C-alpha positions as a printed Julia matrix, in Angstrom:
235×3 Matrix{Float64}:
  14.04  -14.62   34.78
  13.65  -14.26   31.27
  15.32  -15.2    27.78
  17.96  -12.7    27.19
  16.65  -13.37   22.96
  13.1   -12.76   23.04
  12.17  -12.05   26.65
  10.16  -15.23   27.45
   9.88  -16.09   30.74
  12.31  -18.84   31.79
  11.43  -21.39   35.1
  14.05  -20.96   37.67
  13.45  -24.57   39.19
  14.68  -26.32   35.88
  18.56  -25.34   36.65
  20.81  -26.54   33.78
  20.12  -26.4    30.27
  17.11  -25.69   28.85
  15.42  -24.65   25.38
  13.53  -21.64   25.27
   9.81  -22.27   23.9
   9.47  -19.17   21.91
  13.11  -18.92   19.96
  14.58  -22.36   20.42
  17.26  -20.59   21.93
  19.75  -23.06   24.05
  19.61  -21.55   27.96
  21.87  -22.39   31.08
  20.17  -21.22   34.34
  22.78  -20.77   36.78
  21.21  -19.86   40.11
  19.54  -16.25   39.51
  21.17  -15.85   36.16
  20.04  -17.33   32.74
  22.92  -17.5    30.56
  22.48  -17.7    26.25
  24.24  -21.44   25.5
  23.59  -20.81   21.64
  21.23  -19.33   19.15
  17.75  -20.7    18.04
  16.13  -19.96   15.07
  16.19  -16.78   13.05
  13.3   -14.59   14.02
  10.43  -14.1    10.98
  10.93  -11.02    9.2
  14.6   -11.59    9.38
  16.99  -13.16    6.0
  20.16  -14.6     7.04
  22.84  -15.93    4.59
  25.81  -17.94    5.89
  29.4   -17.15    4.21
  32.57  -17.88    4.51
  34.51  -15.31    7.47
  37.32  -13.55    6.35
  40.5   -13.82    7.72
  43.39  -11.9     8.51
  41.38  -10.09   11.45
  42.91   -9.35   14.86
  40.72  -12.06   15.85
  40.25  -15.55   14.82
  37.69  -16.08   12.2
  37.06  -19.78   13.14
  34.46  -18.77   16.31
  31.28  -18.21   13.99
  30.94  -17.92   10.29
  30.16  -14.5     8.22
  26.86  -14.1     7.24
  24.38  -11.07    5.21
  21.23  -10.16    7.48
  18.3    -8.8     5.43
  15.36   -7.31    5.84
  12.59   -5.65    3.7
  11.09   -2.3     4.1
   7.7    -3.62    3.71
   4.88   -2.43    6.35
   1.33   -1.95    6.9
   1.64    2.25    7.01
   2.16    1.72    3.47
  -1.23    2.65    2.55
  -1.35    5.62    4.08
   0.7     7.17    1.04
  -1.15    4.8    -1.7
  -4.44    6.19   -0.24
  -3.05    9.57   -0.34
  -1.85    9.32   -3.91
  -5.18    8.17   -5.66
  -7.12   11.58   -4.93
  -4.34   13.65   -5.86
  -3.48   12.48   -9.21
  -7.61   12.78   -9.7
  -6.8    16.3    -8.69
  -3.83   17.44  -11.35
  -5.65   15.16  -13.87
  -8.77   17.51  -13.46
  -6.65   20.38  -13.63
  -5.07   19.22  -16.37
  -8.23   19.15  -18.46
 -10.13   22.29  -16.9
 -11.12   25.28  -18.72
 -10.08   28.34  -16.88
  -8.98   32.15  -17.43
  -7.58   35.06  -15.44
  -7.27   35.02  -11.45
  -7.9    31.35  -11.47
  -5.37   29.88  -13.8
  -3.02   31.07  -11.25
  -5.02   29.5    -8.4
  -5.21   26.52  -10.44
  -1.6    26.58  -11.37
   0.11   26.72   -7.74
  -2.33   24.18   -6.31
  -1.27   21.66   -9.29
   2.19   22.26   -8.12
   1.81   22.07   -4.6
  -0.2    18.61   -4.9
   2.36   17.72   -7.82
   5.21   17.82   -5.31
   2.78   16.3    -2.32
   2.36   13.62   -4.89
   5.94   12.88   -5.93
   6.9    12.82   -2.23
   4.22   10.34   -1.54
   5.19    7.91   -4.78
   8.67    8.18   -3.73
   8.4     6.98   -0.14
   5.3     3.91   -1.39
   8.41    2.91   -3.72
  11.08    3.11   -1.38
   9.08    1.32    1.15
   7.87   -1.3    -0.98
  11.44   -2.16   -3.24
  14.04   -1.39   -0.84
  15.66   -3.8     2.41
  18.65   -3.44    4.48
  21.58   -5.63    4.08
  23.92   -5.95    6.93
  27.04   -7.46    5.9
  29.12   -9.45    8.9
  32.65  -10.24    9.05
  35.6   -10.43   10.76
  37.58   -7.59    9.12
  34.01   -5.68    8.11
  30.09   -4.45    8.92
  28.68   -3.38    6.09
  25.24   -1.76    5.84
  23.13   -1.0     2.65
  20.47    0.52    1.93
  18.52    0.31   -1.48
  17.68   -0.06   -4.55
  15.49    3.23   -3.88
  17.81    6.45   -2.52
  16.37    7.16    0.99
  18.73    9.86    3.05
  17.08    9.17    6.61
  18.65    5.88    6.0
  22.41    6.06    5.19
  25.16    3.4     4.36
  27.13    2.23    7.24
  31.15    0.47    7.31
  33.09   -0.19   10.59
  36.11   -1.87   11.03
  36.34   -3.95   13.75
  38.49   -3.66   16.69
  38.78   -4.45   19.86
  36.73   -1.62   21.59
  33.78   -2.25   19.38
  30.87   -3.41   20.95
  27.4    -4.35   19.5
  24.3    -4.29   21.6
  20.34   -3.9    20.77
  18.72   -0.1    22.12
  15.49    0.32   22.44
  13.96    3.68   21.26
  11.35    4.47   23.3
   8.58    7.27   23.59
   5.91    8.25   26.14
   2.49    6.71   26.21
  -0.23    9.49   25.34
  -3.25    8.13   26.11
  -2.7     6.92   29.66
  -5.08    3.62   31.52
  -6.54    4.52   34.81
  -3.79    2.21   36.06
  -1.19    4.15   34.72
  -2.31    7.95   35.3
  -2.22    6.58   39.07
   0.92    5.79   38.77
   2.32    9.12   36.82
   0.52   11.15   39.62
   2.14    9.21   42.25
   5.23    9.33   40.7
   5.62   12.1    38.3
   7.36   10.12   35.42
   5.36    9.43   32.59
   5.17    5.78   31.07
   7.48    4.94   28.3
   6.6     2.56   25.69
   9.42    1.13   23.61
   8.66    1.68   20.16
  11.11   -0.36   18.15
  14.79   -1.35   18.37
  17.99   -0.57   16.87
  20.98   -2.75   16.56
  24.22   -0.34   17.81
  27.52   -0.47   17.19
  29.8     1.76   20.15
  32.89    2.72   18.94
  35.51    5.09   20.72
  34.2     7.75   18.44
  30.32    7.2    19.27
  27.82    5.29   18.47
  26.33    3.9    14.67
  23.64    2.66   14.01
  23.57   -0.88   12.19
  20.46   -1.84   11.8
  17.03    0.21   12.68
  13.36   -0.06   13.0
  13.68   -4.08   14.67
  11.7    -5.84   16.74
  12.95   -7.4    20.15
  13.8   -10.71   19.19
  15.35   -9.83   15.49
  17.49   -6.73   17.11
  19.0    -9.37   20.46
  19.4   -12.17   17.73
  21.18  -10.28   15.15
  23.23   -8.14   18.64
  24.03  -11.9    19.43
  25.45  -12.86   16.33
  27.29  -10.3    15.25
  29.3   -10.09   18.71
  29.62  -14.26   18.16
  31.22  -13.22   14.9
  33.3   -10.68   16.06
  34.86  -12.31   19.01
């Protein structure tokens, strides 16, 4: 048994209400079930702004407030790029500056370009990644997602209406485990399915027309939280 927030383990033998260690979140443990009561606090790395709901939905506004969910870009893979930009504007600075005729001025030439465009590539993505956050507008007539201030395509606006065949859940996107434990390769040879580690999670919204994604790139307990709330919002 587990908290259905951030997946700490919850003790059977206290039935009733309880208050999960890890998220504050308000549990009801009803036999082999552990049912979410109410929301603890926001998880870190998460922004949350209360507002007034809007009305005039197909459902009643009064069940939770609207609120803004934000998060920045910001990680540690940043300086990869940074690292990667420092020797290459050495490089077309040296070019810049050196003295050269015939067969290599051309040589010269296309490599300048080639780590010009290497380099622009790599700026863009350090300032996209270090300016930009996601802002997840809830209500009940709207979800809103934007993306910015920095223009990043693999990352595109989102707006849904609700309705009553909308559902919001947290997905986990998951890939296989390459470098396999002893533990683990016994298993794959005894089985034949390779282990699957869940890399990060991604808030969904499932409409009769597919599925959009609301928020990416989350960890557990920010992607159930925010799944939580929204569908608190909604209802």
């Amino acid at each position: 048994m587990q908290c259905p927030i951030c997946a700490r383990r919850v003790d059977p033998s206290e039935s009733g209400k309880q208050e999960c260690t890890r998220c504050r979140a308000t549990l009801r443990v009803e036999g082999e079930e552990v049912v979410l009561a109410s929301l603890g606090r926001v998880p870190a790395g998460l922004e949350l702004d209360v507002q007034q709901a809007g009305g005039g939905s197909y459902r009643k506004a009064s069940a939770a407030p609207g609120f803004a969910a934000h998060e920045r870009w910001r990680k540690l893979d940043m300086v990869v790029p940074l690292g990667l930009c420092l020797p290459m504007l050495g490089f077309v600075g040296w070019a810049h500056g050196l003295r050269a005729s015939g067969a290599m001025v051309t040589m010269v030439t296309l490599m300048s370009v080639a780590v010009g465009v290497l380099t622009f590539f790599a700026l863009w993505y350090l300032v996209a990644y270090a300016s930009n956050r996601s802002t997840l507008h809830v209500s009940s007539d709207a979800l809103r997602l934007t993306n910015g201030p920095v223009p990043w395509p693999w990352r595109r606006d989102v707006e849904l209406t609700p309705s009553p065949e909308l559902d919001v859940h947290a997905v986990a996107v998951r890939r296989e485990v390459k470098e396999l434990s002893p533990q683990m390769r016994r298993e794959f040879q005894r089985t034949g399915v390779r282990p699957m580690t869940t890399r990060w999670w991604n808030v969904v919204a499932v409409a009769p027309n597919g599925e959009v994604v609301l928020f990416p790139q989350l960890d557990r307990e920010q992607a159930h939280y925010l799944a939580e709330r929204i569908r608190r919002t909604l209802r």
